[in-house]
Structure formats: structure tokens, C-alpha cells
mmCIF file as Biopython writes it, N, C-alpha, C and O atoms, coordinates in Angstrom:
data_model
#
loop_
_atom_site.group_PDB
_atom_site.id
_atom_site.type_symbol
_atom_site.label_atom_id
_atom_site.label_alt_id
_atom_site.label_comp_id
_atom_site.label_asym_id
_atom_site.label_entity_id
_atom_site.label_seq_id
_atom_site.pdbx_PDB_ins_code
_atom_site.Cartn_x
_atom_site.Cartn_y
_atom_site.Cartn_z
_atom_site.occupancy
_atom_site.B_iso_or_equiv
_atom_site.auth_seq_id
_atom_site.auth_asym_id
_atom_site.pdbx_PDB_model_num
ATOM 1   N N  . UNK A ? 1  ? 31.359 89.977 -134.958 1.0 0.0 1  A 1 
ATOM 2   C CA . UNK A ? 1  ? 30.625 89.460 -133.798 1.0 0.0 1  A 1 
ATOM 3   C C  . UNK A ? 1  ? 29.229 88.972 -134.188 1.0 0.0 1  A 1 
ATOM 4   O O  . UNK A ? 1  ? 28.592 89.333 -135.178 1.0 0.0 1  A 1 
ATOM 5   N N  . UNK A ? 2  ? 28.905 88.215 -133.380 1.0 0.0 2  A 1 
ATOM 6   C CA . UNK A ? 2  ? 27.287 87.284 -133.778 1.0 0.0 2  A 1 
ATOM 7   C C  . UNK A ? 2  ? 26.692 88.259 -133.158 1.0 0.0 2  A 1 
ATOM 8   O O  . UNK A ? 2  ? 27.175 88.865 -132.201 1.0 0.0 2  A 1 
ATOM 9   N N  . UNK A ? 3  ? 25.324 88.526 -133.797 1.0 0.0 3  A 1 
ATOM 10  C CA . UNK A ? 3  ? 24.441 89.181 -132.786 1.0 0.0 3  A 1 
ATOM 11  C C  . UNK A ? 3  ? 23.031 88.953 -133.200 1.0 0.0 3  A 1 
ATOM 12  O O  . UNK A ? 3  ? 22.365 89.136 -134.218 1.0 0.0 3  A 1 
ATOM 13  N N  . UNK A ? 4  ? 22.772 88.305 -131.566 1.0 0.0 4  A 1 
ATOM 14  C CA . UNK A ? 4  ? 21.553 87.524 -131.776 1.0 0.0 4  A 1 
ATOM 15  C C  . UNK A ? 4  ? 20.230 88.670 -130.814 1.0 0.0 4  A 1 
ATOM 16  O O  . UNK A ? 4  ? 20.369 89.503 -129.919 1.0 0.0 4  A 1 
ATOM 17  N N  . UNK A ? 5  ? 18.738 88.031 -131.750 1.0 0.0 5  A 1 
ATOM 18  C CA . UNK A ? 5  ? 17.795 89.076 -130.545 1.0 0.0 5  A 1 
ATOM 19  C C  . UNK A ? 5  ? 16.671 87.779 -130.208 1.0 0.0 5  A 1 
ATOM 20  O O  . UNK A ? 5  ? 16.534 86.677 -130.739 1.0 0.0 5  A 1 
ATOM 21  N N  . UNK A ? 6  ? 15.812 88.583 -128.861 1.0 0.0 6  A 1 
ATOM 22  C CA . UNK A ? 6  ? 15.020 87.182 -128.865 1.0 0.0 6  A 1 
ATOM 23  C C  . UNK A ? 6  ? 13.489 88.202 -128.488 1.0 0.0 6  A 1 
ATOM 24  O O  . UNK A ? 6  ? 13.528 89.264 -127.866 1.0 0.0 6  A 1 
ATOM 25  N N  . UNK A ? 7  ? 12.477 87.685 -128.931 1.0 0.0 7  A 1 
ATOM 26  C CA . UNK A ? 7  ? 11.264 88.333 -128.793 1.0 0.0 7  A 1 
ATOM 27  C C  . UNK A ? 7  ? 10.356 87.213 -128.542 1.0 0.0 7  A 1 
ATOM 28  O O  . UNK A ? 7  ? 10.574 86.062 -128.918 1.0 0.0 7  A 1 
ATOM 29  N N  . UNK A ? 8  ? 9.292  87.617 -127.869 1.0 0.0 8  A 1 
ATOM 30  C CA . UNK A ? 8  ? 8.315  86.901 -127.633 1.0 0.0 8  A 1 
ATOM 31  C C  . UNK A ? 8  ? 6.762  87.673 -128.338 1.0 0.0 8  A 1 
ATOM 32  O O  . UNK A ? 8  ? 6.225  88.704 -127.934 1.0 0.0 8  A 1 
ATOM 33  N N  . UNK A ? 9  ? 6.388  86.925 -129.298 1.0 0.0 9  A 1 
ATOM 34  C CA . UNK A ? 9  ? 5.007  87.633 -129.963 1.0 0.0 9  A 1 
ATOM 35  C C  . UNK A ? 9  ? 4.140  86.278 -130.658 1.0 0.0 9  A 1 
ATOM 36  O O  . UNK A ? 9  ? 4.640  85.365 -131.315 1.0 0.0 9  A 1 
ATOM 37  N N  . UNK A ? 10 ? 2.799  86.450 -130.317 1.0 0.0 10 A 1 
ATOM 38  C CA . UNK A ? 10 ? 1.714  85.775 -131.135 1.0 0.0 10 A 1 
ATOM 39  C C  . UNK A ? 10 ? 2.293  84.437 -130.542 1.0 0.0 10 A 1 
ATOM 40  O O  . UNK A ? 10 ? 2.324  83.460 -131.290 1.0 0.0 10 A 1 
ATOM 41  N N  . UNK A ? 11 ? 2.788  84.315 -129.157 1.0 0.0 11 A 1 
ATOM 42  C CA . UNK A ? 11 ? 2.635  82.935 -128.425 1.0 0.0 11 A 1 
ATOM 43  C C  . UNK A ? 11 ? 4.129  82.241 -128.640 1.0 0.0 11 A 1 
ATOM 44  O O  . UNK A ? 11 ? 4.307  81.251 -127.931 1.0 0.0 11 A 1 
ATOM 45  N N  . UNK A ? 12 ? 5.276  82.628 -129.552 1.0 0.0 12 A 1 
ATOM 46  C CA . UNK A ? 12 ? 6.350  82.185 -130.448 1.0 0.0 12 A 1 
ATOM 47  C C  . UNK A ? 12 ? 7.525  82.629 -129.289 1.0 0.0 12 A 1 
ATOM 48  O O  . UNK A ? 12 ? 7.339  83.417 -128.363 1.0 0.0 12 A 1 
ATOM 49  N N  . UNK A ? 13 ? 8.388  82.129 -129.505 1.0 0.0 13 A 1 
ATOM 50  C CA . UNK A ? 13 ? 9.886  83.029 -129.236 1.0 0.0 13 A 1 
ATOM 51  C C  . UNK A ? 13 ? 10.368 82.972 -130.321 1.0 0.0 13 A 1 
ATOM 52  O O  . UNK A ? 13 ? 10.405 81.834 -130.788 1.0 0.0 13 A 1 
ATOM 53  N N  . UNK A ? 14 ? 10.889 84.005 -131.125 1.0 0.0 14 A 1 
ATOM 54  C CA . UNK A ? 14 ? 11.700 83.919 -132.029 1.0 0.0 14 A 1 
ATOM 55  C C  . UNK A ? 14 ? 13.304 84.494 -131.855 1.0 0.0 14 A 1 
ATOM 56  O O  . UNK A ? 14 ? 13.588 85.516 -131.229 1.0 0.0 14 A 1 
ATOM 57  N N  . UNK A ? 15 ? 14.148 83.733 -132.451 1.0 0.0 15 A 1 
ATOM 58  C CA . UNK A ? 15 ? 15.631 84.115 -132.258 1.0 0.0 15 A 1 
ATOM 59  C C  . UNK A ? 15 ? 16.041 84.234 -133.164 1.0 0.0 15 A 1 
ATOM 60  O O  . UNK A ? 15 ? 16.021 83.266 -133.924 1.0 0.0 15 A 1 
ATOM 61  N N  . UNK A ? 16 ? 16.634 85.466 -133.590 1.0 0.0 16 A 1 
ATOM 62  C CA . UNK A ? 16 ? 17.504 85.934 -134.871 1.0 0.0 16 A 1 
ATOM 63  C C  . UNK A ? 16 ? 18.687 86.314 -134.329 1.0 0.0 16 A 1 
ATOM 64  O O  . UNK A ? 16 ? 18.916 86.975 -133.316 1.0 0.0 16 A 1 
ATOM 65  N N  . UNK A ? 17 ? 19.490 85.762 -135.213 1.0 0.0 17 A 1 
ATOM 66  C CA . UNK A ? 17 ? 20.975 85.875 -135.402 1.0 0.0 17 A 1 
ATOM 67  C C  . UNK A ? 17 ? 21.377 86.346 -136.509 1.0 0.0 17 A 1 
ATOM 68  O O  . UNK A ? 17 ? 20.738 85.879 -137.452 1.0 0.0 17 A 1 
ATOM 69  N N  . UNK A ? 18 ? 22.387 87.279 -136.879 1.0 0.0 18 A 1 
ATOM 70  C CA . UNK A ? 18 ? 22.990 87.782 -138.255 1.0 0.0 18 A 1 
ATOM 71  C C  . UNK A ? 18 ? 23.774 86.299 -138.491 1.0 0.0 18 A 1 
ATOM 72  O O  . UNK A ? 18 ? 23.997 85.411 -137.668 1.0 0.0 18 A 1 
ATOM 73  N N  . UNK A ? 19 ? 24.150 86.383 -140.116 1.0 0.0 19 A 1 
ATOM 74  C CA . UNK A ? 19 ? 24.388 84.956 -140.833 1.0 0.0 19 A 1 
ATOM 75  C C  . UNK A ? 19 ? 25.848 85.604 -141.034 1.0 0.0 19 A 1 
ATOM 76  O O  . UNK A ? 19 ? 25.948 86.694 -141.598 1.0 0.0 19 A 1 
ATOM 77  N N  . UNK A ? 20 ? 26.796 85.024 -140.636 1.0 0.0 20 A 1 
ATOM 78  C CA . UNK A ? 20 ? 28.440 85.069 -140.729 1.0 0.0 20 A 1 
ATOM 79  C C  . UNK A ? 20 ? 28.668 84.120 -141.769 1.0 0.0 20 A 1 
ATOM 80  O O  . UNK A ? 20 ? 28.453 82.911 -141.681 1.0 0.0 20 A 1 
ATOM 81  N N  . UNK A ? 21 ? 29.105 84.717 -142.737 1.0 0.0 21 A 1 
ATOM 82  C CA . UNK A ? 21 ? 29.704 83.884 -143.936 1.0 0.0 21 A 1 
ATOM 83  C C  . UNK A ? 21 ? 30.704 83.084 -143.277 1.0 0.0 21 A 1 
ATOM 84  O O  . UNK A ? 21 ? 31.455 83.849 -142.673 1.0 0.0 21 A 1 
ATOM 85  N N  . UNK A ? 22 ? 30.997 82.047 -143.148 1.0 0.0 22 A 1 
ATOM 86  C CA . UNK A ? 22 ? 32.451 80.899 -143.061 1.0 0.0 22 A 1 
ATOM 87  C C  . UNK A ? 22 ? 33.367 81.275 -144.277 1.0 0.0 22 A 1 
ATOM 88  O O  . UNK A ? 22 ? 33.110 81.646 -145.423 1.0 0.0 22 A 1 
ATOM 89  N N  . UNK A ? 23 ? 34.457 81.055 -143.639 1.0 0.0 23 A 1 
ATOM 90  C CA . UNK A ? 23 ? 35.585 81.401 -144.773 1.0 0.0 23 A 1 
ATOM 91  C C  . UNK A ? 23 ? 36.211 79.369 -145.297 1.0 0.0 23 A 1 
ATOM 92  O O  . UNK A ? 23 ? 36.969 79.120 -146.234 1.0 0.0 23 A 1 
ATOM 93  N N  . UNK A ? 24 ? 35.547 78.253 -144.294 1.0 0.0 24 A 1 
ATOM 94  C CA . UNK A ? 24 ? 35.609 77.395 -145.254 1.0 0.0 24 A 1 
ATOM 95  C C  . UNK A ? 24 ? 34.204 77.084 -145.912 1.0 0.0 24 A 1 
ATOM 96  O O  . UNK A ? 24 ? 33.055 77.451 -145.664 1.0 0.0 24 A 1 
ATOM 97  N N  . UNK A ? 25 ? 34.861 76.132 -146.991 1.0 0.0 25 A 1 
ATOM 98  C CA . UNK A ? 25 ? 33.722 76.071 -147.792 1.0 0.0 25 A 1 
ATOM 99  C C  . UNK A ? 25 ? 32.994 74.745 -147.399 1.0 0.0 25 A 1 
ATOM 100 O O  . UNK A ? 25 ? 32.243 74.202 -148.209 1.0 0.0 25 A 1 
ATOM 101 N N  . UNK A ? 26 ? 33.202 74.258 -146.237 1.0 0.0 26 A 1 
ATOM 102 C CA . UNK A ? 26 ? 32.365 72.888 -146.108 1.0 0.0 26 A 1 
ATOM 103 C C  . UNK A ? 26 ? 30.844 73.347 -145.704 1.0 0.0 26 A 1 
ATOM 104 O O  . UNK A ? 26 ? 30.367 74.180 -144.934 1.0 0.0 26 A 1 
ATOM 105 N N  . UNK A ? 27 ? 30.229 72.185 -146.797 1.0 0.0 27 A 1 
ATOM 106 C CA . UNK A ? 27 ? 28.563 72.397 -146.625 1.0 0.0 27 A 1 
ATOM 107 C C  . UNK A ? 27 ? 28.084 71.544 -145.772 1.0 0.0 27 A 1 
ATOM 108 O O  . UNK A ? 27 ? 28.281 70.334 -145.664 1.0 0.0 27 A 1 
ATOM 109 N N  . UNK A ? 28 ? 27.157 72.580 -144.911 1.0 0.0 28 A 1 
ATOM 110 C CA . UNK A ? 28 ? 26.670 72.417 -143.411 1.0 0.0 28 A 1 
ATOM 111 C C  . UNK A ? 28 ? 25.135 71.193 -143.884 1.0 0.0 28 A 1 
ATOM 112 O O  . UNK A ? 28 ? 24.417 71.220 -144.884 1.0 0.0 28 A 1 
ATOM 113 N N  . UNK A ? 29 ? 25.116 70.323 -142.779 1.0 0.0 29 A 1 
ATOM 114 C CA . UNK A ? 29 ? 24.369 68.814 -143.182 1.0 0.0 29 A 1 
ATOM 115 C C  . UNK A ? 29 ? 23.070 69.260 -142.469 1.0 0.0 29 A 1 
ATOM 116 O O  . UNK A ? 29 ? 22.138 68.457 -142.529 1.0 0.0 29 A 1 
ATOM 117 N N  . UNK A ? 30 ? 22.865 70.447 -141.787 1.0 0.0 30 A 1 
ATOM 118 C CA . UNK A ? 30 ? 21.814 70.959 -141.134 1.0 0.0 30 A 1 
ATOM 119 C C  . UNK A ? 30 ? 21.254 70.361 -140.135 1.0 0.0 30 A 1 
ATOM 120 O O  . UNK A ? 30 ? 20.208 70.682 -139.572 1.0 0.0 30 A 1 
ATOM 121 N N  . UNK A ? 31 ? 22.063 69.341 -139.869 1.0 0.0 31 A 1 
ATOM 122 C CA . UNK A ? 31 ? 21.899 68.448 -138.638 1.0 0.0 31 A 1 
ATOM 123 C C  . UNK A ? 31 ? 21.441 68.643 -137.697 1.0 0.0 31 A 1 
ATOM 124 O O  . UNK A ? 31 ? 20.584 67.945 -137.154 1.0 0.0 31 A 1 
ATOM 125 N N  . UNK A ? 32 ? 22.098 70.026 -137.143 1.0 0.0 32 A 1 
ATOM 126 C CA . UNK A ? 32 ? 21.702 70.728 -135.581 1.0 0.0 32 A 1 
ATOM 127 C C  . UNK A ? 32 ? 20.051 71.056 -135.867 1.0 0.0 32 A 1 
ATOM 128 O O  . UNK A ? 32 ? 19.306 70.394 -135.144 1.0 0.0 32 A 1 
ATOM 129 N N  . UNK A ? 33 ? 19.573 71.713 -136.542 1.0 0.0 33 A 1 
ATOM 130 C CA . UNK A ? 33 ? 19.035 72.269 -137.193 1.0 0.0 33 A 1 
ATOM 131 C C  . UNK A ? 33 ? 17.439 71.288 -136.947 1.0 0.0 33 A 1 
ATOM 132 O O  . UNK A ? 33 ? 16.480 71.758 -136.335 1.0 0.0 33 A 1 
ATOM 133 N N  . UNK A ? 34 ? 17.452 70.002 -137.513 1.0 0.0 34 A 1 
ATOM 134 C CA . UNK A ? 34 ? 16.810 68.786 -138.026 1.0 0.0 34 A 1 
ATOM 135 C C  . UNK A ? 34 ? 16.553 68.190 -136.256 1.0 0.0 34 A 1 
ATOM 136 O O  . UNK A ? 34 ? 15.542 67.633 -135.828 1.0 0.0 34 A 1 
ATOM 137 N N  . UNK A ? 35 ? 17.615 68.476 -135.608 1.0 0.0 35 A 1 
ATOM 138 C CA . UNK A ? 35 ? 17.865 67.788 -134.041 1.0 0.0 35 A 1 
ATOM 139 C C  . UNK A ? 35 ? 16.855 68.561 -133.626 1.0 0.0 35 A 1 
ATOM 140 O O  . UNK A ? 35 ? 15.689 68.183 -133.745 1.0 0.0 35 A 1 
ATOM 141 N N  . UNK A ? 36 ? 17.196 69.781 -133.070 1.0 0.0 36 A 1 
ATOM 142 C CA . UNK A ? 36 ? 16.281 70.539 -132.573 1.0 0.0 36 A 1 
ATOM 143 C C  . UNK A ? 36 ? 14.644 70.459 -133.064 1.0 0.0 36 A 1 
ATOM 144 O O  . UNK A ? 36 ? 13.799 70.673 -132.194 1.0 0.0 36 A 1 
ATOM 145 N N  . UNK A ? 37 ? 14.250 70.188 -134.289 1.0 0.0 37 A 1 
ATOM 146 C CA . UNK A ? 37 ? 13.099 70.278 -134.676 1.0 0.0 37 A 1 
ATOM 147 C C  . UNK A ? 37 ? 12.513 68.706 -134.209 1.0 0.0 37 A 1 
ATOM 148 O O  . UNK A ? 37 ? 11.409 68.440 -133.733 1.0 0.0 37 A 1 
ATOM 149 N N  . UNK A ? 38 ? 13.520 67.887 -134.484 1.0 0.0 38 A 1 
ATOM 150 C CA . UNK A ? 38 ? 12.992 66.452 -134.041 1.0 0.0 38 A 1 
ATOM 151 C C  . UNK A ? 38 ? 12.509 66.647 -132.455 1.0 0.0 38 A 1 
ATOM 152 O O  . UNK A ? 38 ? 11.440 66.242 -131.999 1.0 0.0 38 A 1 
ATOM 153 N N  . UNK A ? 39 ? 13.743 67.496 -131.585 1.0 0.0 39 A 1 
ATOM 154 C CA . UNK A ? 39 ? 14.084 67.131 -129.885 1.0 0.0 39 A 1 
ATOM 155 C C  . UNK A ? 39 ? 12.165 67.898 -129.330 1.0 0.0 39 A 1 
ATOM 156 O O  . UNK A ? 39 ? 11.323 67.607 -128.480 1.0 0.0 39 A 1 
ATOM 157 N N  . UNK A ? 40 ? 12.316 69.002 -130.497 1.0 0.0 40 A 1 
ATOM 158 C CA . UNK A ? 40 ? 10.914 70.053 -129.687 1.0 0.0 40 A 1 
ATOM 159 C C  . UNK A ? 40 ? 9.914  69.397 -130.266 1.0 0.0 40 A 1 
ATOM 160 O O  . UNK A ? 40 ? 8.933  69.747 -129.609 1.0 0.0 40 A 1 
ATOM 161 N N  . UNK A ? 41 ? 9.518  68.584 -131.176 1.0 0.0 41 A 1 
ATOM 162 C CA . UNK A ? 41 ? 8.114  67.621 -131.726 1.0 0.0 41 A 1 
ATOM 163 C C  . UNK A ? 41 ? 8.440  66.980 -130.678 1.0 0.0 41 A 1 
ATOM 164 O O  . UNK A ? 41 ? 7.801  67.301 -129.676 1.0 0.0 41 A 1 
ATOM 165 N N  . UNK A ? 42 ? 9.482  65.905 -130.508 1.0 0.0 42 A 1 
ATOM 166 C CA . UNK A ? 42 ? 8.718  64.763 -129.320 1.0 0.0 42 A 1 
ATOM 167 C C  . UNK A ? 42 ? 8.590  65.585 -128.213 1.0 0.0 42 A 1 
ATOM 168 O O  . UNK A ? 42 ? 7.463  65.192 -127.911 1.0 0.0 42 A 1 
ATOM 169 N N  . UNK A ? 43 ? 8.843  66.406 -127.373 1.0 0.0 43 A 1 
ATOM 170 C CA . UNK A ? 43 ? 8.385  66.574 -126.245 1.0 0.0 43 A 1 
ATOM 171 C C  . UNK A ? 43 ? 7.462  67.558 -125.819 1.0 0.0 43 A 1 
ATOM 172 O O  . UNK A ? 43 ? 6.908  67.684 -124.727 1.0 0.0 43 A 1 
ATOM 173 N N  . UNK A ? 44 ? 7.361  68.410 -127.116 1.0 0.0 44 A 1 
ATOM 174 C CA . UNK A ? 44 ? 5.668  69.490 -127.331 1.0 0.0 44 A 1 
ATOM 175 C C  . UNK A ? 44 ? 4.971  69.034 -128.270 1.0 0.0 44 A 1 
ATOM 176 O O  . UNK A ? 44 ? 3.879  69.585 -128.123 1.0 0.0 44 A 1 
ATOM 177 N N  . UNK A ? 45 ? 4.914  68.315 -129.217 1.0 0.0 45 A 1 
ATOM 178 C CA . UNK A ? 45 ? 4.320  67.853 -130.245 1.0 0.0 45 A 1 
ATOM 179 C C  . UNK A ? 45 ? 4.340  68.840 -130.857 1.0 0.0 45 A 1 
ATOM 180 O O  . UNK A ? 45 ? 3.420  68.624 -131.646 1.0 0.0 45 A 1 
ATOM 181 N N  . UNK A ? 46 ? 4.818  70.063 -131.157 1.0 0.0 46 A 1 
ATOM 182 C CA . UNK A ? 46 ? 4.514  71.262 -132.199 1.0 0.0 46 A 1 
ATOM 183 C C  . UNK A ? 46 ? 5.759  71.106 -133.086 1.0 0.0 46 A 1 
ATOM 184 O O  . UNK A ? 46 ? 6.578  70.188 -133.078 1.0 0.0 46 A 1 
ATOM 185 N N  . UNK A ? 47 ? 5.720  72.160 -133.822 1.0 0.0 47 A 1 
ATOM 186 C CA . UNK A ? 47 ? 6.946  72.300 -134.656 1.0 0.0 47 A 1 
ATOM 187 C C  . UNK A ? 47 ? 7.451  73.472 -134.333 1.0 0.0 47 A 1 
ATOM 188 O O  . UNK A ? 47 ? 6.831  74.277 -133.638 1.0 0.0 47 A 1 
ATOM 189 N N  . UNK A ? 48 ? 8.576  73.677 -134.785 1.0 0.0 48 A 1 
ATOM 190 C CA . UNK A ? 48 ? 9.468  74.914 -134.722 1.0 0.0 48 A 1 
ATOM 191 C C  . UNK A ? 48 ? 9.657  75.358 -136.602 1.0 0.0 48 A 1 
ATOM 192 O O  . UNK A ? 48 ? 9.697  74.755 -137.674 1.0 0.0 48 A 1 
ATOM 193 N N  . UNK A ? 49 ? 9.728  76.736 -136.115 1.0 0.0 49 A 1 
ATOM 194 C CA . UNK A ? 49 ? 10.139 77.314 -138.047 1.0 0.0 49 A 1 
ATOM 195 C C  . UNK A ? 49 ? 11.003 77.971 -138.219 1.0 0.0 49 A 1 
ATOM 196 O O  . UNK A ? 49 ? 11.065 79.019 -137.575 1.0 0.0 49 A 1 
ATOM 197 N N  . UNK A ? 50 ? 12.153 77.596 -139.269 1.0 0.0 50 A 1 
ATOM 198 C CA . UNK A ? 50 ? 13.568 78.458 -139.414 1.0 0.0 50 A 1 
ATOM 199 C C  . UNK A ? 50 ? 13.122 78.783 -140.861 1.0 0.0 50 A 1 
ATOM 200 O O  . UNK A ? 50 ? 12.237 78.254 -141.534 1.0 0.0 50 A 1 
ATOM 201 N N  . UNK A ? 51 ? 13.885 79.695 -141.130 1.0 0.0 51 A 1 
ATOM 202 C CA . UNK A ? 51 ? 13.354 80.951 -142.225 1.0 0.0 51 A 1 
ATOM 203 C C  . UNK A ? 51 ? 15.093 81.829 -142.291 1.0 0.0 51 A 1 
ATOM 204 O O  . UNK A ? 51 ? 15.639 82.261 -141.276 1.0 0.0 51 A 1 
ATOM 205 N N  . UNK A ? 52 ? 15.494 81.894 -143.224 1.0 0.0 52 A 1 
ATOM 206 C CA . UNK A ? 52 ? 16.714 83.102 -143.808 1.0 0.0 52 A 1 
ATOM 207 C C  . UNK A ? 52 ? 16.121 84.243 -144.035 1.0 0.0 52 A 1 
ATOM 208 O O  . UNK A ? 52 ? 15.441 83.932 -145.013 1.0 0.0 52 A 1 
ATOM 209 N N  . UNK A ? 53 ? 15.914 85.248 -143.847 1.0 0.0 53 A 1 
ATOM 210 C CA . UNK A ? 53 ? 15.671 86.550 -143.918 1.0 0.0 53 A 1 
ATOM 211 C C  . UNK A ? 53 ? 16.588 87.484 -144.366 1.0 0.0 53 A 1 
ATOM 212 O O  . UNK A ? 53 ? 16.940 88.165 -143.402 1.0 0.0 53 A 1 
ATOM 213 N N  . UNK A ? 54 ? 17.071 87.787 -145.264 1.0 0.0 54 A 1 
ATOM 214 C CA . UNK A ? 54 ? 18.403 89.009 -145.901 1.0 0.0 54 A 1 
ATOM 215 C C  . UNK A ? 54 ? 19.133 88.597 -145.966 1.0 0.0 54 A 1 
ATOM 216 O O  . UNK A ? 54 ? 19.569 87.894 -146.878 1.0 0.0 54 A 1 
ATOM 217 N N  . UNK A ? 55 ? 19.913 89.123 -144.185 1.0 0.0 55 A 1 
ATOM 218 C CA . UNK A ? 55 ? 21.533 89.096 -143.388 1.0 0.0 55 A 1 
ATOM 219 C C  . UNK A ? 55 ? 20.795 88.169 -141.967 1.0 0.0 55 A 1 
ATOM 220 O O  . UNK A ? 55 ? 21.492 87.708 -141.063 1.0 0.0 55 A 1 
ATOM 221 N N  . UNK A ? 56 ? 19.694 88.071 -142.010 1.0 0.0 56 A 1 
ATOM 222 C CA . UNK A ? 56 ? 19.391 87.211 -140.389 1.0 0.0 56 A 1 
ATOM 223 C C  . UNK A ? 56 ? 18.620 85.571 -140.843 1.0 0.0 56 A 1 
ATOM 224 O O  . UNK A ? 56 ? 17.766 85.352 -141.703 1.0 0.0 56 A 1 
ATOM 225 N N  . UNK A ? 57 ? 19.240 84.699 -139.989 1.0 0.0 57 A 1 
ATOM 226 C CA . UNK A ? 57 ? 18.515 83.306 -139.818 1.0 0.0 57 A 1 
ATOM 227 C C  . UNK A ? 57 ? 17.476 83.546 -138.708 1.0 0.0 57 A 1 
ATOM 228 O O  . UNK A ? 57 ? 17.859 83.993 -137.627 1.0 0.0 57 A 1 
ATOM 229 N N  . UNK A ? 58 ? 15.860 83.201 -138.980 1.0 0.0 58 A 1 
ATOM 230 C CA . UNK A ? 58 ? 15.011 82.919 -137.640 1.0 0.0 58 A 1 
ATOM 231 C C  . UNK A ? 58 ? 14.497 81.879 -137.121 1.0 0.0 58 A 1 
ATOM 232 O O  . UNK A ? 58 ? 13.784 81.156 -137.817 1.0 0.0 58 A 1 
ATOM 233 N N  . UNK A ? 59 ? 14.684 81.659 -136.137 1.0 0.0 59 A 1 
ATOM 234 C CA . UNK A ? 59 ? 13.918 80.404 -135.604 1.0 0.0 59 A 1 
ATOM 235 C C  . UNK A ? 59 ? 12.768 80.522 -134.922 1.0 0.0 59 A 1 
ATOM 236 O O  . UNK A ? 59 ? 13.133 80.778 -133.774 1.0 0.0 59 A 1 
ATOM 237 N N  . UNK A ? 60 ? 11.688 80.490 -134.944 1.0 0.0 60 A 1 
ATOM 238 C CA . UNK A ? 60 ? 10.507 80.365 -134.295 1.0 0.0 60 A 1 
ATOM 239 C C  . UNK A ? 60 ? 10.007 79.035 -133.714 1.0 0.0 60 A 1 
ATOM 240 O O  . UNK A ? 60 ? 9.795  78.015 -134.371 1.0 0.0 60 A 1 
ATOM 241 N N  . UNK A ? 61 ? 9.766  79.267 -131.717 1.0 0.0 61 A 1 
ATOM 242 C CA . UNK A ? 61 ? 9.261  78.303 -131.189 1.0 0.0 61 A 1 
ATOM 243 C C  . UNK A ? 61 ? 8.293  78.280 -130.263 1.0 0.0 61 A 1 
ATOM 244 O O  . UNK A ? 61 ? 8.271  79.073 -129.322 1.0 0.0 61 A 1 
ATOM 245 N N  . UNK A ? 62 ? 7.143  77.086 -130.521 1.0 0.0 62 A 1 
ATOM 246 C CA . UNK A ? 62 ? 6.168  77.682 -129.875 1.0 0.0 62 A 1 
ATOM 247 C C  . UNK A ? 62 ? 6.105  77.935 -128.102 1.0 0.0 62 A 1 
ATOM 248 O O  . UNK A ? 62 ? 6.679  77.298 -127.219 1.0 0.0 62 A 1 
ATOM 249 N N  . UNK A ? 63 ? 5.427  78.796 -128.026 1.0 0.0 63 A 1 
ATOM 250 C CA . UNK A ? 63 ? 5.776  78.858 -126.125 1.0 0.0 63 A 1 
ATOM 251 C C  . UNK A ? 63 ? 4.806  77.879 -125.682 1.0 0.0 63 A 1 
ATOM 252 O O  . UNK A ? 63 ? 3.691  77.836 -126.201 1.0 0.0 63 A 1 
ATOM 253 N N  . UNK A ? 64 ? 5.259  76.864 -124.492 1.0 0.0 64 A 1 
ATOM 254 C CA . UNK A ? 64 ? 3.792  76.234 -123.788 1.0 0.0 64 A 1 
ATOM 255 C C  . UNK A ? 64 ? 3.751  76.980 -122.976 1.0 0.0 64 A 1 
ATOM 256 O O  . UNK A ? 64 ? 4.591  77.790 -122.585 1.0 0.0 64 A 1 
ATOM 257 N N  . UNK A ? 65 ? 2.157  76.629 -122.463 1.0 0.0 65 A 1 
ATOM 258 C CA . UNK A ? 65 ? 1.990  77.068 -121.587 1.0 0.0 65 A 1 
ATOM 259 C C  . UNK A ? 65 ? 2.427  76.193 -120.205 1.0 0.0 65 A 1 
ATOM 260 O O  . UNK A ? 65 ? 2.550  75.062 -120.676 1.0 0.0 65 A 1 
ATOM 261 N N  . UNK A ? 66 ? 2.745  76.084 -118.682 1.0 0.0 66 A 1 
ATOM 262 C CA . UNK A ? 66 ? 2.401  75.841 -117.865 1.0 0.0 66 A 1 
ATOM 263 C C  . UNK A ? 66 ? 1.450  75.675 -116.729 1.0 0.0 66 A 1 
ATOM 264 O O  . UNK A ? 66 ? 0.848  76.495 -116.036 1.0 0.0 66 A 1 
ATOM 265 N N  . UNK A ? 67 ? 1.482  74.676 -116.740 1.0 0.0 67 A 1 
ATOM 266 C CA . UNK A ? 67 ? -0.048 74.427 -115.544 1.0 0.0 67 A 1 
ATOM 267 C C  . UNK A ? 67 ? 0.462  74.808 -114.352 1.0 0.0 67 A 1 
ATOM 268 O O  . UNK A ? 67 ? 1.658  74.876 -114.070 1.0 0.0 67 A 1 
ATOM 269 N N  . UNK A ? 68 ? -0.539 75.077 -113.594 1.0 0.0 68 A 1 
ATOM 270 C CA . UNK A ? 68 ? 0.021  75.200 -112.075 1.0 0.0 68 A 1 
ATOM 271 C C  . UNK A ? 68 ? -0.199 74.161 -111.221 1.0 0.0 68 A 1 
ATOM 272 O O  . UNK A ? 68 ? 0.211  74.218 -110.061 1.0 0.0 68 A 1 
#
């Protein structure tokens, strides 16, 4: 089973998921990956940060704020 956590610290959400080995061997083009970082620059101008950690992948994104 996937098992993902989500925290909010130092302004970020970060989401970790444990890394499930694939039993095929096709290499992943990181596409999704590249999308998401493109989709959250144009419409926050920030970046997002993915990082492998052990057994966990993280993604870190920045929180905006909202105006009222």
C-alpha cells in the first residue's frame, strides 16, 4: 500500500509518499513531475522542491497566502 503524509511547516506543505519499486522496468520521463513544477511557477511564481529521502519521495510547496 502507498502511504502518503502531509504537513504544513516554515510556510511549505510537504507530501511524502513511501517509493514502491515497479516490477516493470520502464524509465519514468519525470514528466508529471516537470508539469507540476512548470503548472505552480506560472500561477505563484515560486517553485516547488522534490527530494528522495531513503524509502520516501518529498515534495515541498509553497503556501500563499490569501487576501481577504
Amino acid at each position: 500500500p502507498l502511504r502518503m503524509e502531509m504537513e504544513v511547516r516554515d510556510g511549505n506543505l510537504f507530501i511524502t509518499n513511501s517509493i514502491q519499486l515497479s516490477k516493470s522496468k520502464q524509465h519514468s520521463s519525470k514528466n508529471g513531475l516537470k508539469n507540476l513544477e512548470d503548472r505552480f511557477r506560472i500561477v505563484t511564481g515560486k517553485h516547488i522542491s522534490a527530494e528522495q529521502k531513503k524509502n520516501n519521495f518529498v515534495i515541498s510547496l509553497p503556501l500563499i497566502p490569501i487576501d481577504s
